[in-house]
Coordinates of C-alpha atoms in Angstrom, one line a residue:
Chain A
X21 CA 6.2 2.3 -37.5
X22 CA 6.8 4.0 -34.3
X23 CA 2.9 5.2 -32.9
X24 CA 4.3 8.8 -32.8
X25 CA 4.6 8.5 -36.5
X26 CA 1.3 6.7 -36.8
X27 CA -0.5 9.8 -34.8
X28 CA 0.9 12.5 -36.4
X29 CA -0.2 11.2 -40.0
X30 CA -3.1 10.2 -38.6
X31 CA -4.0 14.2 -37.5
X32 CA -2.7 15.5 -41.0
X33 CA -4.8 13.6 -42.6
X34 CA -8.1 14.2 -40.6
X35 CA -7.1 18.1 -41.2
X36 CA -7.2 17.6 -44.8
X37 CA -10.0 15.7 -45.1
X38 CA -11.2 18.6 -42.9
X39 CA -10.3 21.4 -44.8
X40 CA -10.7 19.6 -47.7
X41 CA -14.8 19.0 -47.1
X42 CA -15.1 22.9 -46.1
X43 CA -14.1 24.1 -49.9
X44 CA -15.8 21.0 -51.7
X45 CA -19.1 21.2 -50.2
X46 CA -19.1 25.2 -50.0
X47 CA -19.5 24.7 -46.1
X48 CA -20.8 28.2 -44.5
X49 CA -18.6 29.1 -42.0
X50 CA -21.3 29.7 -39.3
X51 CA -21.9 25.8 -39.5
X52 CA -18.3 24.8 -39.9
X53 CA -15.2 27.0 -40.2
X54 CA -12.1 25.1 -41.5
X55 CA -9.3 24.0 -40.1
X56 CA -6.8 26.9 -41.2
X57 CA -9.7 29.8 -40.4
X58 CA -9.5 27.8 -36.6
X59 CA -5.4 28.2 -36.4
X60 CA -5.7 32.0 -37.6
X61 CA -8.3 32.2 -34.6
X62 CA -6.1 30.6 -32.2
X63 CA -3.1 32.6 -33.3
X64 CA -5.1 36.2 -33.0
X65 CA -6.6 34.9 -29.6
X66 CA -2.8 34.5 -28.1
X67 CA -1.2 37.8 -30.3
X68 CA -4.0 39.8 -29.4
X69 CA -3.1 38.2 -25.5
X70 CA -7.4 37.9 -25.1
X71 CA -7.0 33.7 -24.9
X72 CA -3.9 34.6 -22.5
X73 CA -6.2 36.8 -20.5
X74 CA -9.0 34.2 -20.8
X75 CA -6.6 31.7 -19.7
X76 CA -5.1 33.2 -16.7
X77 CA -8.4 34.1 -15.4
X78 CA -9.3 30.1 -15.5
X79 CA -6.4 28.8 -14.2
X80 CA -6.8 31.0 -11.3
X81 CA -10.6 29.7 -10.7
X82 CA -9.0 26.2 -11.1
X83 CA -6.4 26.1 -8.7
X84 CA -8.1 28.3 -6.0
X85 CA -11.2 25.7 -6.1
X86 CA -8.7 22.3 -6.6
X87 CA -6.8 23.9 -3.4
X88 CA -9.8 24.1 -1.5
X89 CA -11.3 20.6 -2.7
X90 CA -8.2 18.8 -2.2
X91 CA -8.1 19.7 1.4
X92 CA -11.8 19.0 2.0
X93 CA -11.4 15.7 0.4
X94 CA -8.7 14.8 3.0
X95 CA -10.2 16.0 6.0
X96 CA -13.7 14.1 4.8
X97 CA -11.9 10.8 3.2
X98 CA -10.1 10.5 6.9
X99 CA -13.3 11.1 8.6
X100 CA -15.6 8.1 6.6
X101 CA -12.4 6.1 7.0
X102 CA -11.8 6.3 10.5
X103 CA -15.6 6.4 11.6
X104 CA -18.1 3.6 10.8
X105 CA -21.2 6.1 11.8
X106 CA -20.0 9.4 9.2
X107 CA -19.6 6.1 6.7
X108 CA -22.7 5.0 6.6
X109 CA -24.9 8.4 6.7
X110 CA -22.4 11.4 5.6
X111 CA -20.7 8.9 3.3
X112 CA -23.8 7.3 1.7
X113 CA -24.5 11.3 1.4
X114 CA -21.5 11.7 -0.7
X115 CA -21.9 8.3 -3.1
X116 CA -25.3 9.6 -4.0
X117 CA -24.0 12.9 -4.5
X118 CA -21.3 12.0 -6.8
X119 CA -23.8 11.0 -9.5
X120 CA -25.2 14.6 -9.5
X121 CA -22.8 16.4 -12.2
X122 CA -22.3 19.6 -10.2
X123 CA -22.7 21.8 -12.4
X124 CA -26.5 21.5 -12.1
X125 CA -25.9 23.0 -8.7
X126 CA -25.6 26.6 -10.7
X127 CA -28.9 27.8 -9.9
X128 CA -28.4 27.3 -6.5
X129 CA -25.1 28.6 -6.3
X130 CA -26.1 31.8 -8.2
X131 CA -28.6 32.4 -5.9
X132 CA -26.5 31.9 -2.8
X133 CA -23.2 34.0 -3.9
X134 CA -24.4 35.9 -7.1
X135 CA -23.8 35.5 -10.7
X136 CA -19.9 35.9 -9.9
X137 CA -16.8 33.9 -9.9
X138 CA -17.4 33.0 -6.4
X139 CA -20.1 30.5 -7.8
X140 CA -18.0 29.0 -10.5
X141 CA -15.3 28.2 -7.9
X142 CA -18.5 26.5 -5.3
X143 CA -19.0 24.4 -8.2
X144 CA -15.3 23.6 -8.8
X145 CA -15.0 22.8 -5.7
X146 CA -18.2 20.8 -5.7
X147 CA -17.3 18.8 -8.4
X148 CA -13.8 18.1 -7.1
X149 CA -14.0 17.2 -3.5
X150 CA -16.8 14.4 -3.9
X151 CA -14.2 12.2 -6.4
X152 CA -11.2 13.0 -3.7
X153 CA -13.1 12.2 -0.7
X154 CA -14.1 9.0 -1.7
X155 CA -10.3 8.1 -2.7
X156 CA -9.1 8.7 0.0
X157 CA -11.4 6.9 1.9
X158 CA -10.6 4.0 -0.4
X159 CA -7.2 4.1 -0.2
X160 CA -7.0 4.5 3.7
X161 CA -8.9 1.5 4.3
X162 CA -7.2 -0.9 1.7
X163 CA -4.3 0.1 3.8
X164 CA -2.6 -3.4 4.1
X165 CA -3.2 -4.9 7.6
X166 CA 0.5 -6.2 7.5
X167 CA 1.8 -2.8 7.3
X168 CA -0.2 -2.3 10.3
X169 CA 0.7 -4.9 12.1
X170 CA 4.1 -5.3 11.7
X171 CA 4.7 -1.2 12.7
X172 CA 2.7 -2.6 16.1
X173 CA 5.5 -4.6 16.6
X174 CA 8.1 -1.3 16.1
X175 CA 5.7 0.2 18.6
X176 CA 4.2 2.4 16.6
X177 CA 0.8 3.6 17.7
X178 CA -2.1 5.8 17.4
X179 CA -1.1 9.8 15.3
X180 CA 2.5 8.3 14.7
X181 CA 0.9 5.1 13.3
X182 CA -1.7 7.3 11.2
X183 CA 1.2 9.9 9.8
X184 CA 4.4 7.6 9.4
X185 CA 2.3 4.5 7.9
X186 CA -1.5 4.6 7.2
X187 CA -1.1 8.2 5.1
X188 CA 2.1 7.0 3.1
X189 CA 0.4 3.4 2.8
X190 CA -2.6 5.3 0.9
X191 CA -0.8 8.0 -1.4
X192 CA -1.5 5.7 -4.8
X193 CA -5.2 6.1 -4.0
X194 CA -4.3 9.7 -3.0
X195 CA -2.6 10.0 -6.6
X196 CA -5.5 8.8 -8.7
X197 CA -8.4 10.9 -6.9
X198 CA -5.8 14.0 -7.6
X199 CA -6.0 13.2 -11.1
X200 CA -9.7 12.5 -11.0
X201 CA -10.4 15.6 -8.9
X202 CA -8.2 17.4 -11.7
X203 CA -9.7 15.8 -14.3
X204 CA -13.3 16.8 -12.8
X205 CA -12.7 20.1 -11.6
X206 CA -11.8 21.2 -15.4
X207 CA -14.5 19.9 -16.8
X208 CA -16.8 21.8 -13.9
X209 CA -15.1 25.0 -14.3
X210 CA -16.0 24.7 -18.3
X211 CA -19.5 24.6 -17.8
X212 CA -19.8 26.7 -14.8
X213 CA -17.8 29.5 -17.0
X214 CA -20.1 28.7 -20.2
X215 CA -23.5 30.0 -18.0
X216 CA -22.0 32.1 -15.8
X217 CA -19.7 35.4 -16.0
X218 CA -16.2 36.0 -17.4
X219 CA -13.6 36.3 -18.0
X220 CA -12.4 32.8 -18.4
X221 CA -12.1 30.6 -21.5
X222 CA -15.7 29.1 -21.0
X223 CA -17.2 32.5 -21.1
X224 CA -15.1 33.7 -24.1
X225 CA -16.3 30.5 -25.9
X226 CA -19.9 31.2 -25.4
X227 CA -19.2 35.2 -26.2
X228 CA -17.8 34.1 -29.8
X229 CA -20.5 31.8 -30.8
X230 CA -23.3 34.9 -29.7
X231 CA -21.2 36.6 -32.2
X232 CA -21.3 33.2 -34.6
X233 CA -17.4 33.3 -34.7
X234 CA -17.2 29.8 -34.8
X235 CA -13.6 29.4 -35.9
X236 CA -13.0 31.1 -32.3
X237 CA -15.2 28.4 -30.5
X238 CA -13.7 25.9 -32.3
X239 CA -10.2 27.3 -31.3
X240 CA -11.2 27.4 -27.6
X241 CA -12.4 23.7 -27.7
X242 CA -9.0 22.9 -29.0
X243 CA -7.4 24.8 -26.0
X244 CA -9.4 23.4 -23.5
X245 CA -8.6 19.8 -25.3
X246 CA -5.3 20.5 -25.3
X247 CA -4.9 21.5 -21.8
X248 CA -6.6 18.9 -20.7
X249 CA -4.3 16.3 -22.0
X250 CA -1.2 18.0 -21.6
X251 CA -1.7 17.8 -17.4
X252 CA -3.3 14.3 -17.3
X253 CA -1.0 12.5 -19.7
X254 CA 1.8 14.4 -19.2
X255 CA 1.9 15.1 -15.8
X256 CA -0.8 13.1 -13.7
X257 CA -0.3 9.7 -15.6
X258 CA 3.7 9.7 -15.3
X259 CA 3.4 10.2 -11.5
X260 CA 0.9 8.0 -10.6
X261 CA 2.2 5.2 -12.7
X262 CA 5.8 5.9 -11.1
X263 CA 4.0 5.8 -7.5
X264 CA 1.8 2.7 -8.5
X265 CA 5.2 1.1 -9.7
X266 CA 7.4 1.8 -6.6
X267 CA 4.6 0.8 -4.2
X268 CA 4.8 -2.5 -6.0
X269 CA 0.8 -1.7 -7.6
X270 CA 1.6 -2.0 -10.9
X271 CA 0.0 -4.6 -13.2
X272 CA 3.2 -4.2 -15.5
Chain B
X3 CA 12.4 -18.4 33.2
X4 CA 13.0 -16.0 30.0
X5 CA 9.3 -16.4 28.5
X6 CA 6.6 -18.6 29.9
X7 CA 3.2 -19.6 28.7
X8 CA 0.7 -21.0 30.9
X9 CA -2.1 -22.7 30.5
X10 CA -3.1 -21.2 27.5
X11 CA -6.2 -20.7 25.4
X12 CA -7.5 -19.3 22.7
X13 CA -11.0 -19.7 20.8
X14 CA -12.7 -17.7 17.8
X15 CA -16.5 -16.7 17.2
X16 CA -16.9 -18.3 14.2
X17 CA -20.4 -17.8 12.6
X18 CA -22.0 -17.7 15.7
X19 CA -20.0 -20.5 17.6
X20 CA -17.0 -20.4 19.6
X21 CA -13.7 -22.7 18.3
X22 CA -11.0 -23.3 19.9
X23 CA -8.3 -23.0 18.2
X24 CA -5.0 -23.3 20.7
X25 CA -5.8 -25.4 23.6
X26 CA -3.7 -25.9 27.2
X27 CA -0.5 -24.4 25.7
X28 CA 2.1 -24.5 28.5
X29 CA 6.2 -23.8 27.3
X30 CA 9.2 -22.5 28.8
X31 CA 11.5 -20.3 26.7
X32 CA 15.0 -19.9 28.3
X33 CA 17.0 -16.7 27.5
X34 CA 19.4 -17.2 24.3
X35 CA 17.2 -20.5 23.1
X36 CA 16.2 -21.1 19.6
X37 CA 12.6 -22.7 19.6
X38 CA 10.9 -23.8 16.9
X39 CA 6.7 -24.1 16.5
X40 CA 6.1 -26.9 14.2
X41 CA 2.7 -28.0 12.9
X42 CA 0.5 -28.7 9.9
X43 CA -1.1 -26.0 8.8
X44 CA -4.4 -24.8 10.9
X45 CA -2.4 -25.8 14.1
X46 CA -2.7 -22.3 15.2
X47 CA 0.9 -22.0 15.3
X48 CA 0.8 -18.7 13.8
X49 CA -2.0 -17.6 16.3
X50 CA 0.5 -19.1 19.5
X51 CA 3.5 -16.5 17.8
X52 CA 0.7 -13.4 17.0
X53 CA -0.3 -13.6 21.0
X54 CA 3.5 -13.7 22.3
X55 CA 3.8 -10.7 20.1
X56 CA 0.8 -9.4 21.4
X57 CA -1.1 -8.6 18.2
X58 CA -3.9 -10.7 19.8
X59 CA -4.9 -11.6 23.2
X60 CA -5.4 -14.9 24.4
X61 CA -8.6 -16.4 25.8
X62 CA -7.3 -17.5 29.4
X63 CA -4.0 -18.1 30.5
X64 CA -1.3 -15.7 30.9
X65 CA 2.1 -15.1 29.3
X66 CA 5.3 -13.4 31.2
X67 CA 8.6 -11.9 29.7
X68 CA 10.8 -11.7 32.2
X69 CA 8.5 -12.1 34.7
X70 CA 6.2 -9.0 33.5
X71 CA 3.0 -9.9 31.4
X72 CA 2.2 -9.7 27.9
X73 CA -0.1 -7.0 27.1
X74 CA 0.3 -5.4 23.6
X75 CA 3.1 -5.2 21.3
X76 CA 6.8 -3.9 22.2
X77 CA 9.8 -3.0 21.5
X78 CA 11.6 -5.8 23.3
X79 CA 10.2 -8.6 20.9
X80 CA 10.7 -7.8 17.0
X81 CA 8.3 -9.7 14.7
X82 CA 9.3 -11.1 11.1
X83 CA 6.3 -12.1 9.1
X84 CA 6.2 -14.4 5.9
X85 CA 5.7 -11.1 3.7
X86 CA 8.7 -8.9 4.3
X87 CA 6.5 -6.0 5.2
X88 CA 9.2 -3.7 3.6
X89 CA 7.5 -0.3 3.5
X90 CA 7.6 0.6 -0.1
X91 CA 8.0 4.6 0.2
X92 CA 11.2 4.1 1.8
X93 CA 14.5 3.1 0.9
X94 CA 16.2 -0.5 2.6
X95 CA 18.2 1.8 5.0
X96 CA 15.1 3.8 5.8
X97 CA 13.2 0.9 6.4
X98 CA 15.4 -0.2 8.7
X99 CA 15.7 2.8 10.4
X100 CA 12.0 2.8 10.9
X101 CA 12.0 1.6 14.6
X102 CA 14.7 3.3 15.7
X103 CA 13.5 7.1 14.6
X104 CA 10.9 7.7 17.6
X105 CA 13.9 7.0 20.3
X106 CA 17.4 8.2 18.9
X107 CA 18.3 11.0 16.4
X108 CA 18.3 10.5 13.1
X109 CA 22.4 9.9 12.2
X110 CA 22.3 7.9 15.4
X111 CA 19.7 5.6 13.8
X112 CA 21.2 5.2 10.0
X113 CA 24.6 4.3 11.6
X114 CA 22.7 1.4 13.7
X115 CA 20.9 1.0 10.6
X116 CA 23.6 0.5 9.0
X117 CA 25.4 -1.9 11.2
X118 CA 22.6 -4.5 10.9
X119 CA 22.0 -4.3 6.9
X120 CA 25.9 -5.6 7.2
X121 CA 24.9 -8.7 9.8
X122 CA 22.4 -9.9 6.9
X123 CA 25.2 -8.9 3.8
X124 CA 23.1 -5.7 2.4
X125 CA 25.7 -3.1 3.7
X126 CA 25.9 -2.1 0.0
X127 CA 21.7 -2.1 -0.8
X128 CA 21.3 1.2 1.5
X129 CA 19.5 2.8 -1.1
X130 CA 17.7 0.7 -3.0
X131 CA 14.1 0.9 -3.1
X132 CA 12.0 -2.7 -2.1
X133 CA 10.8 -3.3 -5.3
X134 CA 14.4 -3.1 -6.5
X135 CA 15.5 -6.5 -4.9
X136 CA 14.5 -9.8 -4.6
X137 CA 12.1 -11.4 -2.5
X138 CA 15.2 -13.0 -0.4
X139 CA 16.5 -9.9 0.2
X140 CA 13.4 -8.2 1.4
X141 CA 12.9 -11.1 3.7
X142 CA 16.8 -10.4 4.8
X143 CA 15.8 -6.7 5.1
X144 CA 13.0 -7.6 7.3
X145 CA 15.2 -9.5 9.7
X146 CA 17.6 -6.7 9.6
X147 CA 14.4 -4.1 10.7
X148 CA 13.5 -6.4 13.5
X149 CA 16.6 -6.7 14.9
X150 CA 17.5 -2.8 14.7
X151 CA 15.3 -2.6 18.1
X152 CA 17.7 -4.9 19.3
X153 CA 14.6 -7.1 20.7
X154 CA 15.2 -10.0 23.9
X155 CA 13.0 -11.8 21.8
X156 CA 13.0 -12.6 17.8
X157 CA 9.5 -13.7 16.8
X158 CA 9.7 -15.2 13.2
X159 CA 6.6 -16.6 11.4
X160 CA 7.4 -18.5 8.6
X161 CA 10.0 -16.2 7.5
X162 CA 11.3 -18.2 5.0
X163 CA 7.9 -19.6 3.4
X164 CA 7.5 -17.9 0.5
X165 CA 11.5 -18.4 -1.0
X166 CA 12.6 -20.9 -3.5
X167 CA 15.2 -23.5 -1.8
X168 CA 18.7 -21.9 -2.5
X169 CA 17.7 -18.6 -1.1
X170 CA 15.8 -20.4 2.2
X171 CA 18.7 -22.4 2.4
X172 CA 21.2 -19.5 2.5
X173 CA 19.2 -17.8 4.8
X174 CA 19.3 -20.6 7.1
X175 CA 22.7 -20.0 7.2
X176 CA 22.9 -16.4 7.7
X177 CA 20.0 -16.6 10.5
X178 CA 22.5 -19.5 12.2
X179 CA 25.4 -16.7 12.3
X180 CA 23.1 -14.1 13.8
X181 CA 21.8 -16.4 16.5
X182 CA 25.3 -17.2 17.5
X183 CA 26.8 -13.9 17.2
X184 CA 23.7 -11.9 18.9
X185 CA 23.0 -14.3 20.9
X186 CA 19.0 -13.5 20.6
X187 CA 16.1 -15.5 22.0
X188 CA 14.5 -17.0 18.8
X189 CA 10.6 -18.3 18.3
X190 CA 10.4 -19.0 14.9
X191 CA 6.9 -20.7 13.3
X192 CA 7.5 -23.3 10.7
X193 CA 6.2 -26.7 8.7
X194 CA 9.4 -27.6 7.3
X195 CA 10.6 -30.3 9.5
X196 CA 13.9 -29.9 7.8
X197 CA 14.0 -26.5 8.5
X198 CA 13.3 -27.1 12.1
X199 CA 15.7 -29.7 12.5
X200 CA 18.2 -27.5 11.0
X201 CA 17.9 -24.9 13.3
X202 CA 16.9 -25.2 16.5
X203 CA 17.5 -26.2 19.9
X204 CA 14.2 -27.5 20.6
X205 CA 11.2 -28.4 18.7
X206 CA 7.8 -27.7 19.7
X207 CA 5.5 -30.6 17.9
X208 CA 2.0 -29.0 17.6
X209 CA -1.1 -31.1 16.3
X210 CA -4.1 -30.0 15.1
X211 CA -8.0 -29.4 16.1
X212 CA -7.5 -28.0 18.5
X213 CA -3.5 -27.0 18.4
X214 CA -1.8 -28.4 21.2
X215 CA 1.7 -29.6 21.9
X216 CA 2.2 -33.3 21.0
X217 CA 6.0 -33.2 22.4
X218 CA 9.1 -30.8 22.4
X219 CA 11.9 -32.2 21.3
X220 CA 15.7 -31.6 22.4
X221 CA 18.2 -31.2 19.4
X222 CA 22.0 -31.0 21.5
X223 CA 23.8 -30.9 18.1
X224 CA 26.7 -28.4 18.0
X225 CA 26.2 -25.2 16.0
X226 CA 27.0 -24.5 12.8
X227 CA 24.6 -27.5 12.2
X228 CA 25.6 -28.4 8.2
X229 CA 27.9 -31.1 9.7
X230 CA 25.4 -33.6 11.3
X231 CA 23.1 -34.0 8.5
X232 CA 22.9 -37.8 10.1
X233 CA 22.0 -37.8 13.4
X234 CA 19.3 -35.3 12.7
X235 CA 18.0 -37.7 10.2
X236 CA 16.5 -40.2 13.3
X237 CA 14.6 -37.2 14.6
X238 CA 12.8 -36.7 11.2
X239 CA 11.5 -39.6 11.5
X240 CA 10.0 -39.3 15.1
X241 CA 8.2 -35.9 14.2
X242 CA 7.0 -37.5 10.8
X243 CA 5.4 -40.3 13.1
X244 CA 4.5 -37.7 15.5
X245 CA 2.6 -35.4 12.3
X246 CA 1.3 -38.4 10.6
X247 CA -2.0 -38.8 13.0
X248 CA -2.7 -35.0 12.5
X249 CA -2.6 -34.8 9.1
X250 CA -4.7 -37.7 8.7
X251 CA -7.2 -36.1 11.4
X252 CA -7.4 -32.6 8.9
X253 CA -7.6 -35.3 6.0
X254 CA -11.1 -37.0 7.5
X255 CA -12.6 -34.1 8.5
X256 CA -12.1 -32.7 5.0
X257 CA -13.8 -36.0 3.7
X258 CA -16.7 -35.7 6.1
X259 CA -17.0 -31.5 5.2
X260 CA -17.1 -33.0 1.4
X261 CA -19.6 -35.9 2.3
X262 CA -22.2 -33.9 4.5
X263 CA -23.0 -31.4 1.5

């Protein structure tokens, strides 16, 4: 049996089971909606536009803070690559820092630029640069030293060395901490919209269960869920397993 | 003299001490001479061909091109290592073109490009990626790169290591056909004393601990070489003498490393 098969029976059966349990055991809904009171949700959320709304405003926290932690995470991955000194003090600064989840930096952050959007993207941005930084980094210095060498010998040197060799050497790394700084800055901008303001979808989730519409917060899990694995599996995983592929990385 | 070494050194800090790896290396290159470096492994054959292409400097002595001394790499000696070193983000023409981009325009470049990929028989692989083709024809790609600078001096390092015997064998060939036709000054690293035999015009014998050179042998055979399999046949057995004492000298040391622990 193909696994597409496999999954999808798989799913209609859990829903089932789901909806099933909800009507059998009298289930309140404030506890546990089921599964059909969850797709009515989701379906008045987008005909009503206020998940489009929601989503739009996320989307737009997302990318604004990715943009500005991808190209801090270059600039800082060069710099501990390049120089042994920012290595081993701003870059022992930065491994230590990556085991803080950054969305405990909220207090701070609403301190420092108010309870606004402005603080939700700091901690997008937070969460997002540390896992890029340190990719790059990686993937600059596993450069191979052949590559290096042998574009010595085609008198390559110095910027023109760095651009035409050491940057495209290091894109797989590059690749992977994109879909880590992805994967990161989604889950950040979650949490950060769940305590702080709206709109967003993480507000409108916590908005809906003060209201005890569960079957909406269900609904908005779903759509974060499926968001989530539409641009990693979809998108990130294809590419970087192409790029890992061509540049001969592949395990396969 | 085309390339001249003299009295040349080289030693490494290892763990604290210094060892010296390449010791009173003296050798005269003339221009449009194939030279082979054969050794046993640890020889510091590799080490000899990595300081002519200037990748690393020597200890003492001093080495000319042309009368002007080796500082660095350049452009006028193209290096082929064991690895292809095929740049996997670009295409086999790209990869070629790779040298020539900083000093000619771009269609200037692919047509040069383009001309070389046809001297190792890949006119039609222009746009293939590296991973597409076998390890042969990455090595053949390689050679095709290095020569695209259109070098005075073809530094090869075990080019042909890592290939299963058909392909090193047809290689052989195709190398033999581009050092007649370009009539390029060739330094090429081996420990295939068939391989030397097959191609070169002389032999430099290396021994071991620390390298230097046991005897340089002259090989006048005419070119293509395939038809005196014979004669060459005596001269194997001169460099096998010649190799025997050094491979016994790594073999004691590795039995006096194993009895001292």
């Amino acid at each position: 049996m193909q696994p597409a098969v496999k999954r999808i029976i798989f799913y209609v059966l859990l829903f089932a089971l789901w909806e099933g349990a909800v009507y059998v055991f009298e289930v309140s809904p404030a506890l546990l909606p089921a599964p059909s009171d969850v797709f009515v949700s989701l379906y008045e959320g987008f005909s009503n536009r206020t998940l489009i709304y929601d989503l739009g405003a996320s989307f737009r926290r997302l990318f604004l803070g990715l943009a500005i932690a991808l190209l801090l995470g270059v600039l800082l991955g060069v710099l501990l690559a390049k120089s042994k000194t920012a290595d081993e003090t701003l870059g022992s600064l930065i491994l230590a820092l990556q085991s803080v989840p950054s969305i405990v930096w909220l207090p701070l952050a609403i301190m420092w630029f108010g309870l606004n959007e402005t603080a939700v993207i700091f901690i997008v941005v937070l969460g997002a640069t540390i896992v890029m930084t340190i990719n790059i980094r990686t993937g600059i210095i596993n450069v191979p030293p052949l590559f290096i060498k042998a574009a010595k010998t085609m008198n390559y040197r110095g910027l023109r060395l760095f651009t035409k060799v050491t940057m495209p050497a290091s894109i797989p790394y590059a690749v992977t901490g994109l879909r880590l700084a992805w994967a990161f800055a989604w889950r950040a901008l979650m949490a950060g919209e769940l305590l702080s303001a709206g709109p967003g979808l993480g507000y409108s989730l916590r908005f809906a269960s003060d209201f005890g519409d569960m079957a909406r917060v269900i609904a908005i899990m779903i759509l974060i869920m499926l968001i989530g694995i539409i641009v990693d599996l979809l998108f990130f995983q294809r590419v970087e397993r192409k790029v890992l592929r061509k540049w001969g990385l592949a395990t396969d | 003299m085309f390339l001249t070494i003299n009295n040349l050194n080289k030693s490494f800090i290892n763990k604290g001490s210094s060892e010296l790896v390449l010791s009173n290396i003296n050798l005269d290159v003339r221009e449009g001479e194939f030279v082979s470096i054969l050794g046993p492994s640890g020889c510091g054959k590799s080490t000899l061909l990595s300081i002519v292409a200037g990748l690393t400097s020597a200890s003492e002595g001093n080495i000319e091109l042309s009368g002007t001394p080796i500082k660095g790499p350049g452009k006028e000696r193209g290096m082929v290592f064991q690895q292809a070193a095929l740049f996997p983000w670009l295409t086999v023409l790209e990869n070629v073109m790779f040298p020539l981009l900083p000093v000619m325009s771009k269609k200037e470049a692919a047509e040069k490009a383009k001309h070389y990929l046809q001297m190792v028989q890949l006119g039609s692989y222009t746009n293939h990626s590296p991973h597409e083709i076998s390890g042969g024809m990455q090595q053949r790609v390689a050679i095709a790169r290095a020569l695209a600078m259109d070098p005075a001096l073809l530094l090869m390092d075990e080019p042909f290591g890592a290939l299963d015997e058909q392909t090193r064998s047809r290689l052989h060939e195709i190398l033999e056909n581009i050092f007649i036709e370009t009539k390029k000054t060739i330094l090429f690293v081996t420990h295939s004393i068939a391989e030397s035999l097959k191609l070169s015009d002389r032999i430099v014998v290396m021994g071991t601990q620390p390298g230097t050179i046991l005897d340089i042998i002259e090989l006048d055979f005419p070119r293509p070489r395939s038809q005196s399999k014979e004669e060459l046949l005596s001269y194997e057995e001169k460099i096998q003498a010649l190799l025997k004492s050094e491979i016994d000298k790594v073999t004691e040391k590795e039995q006096k490393h194993a009895a001292s622990r």
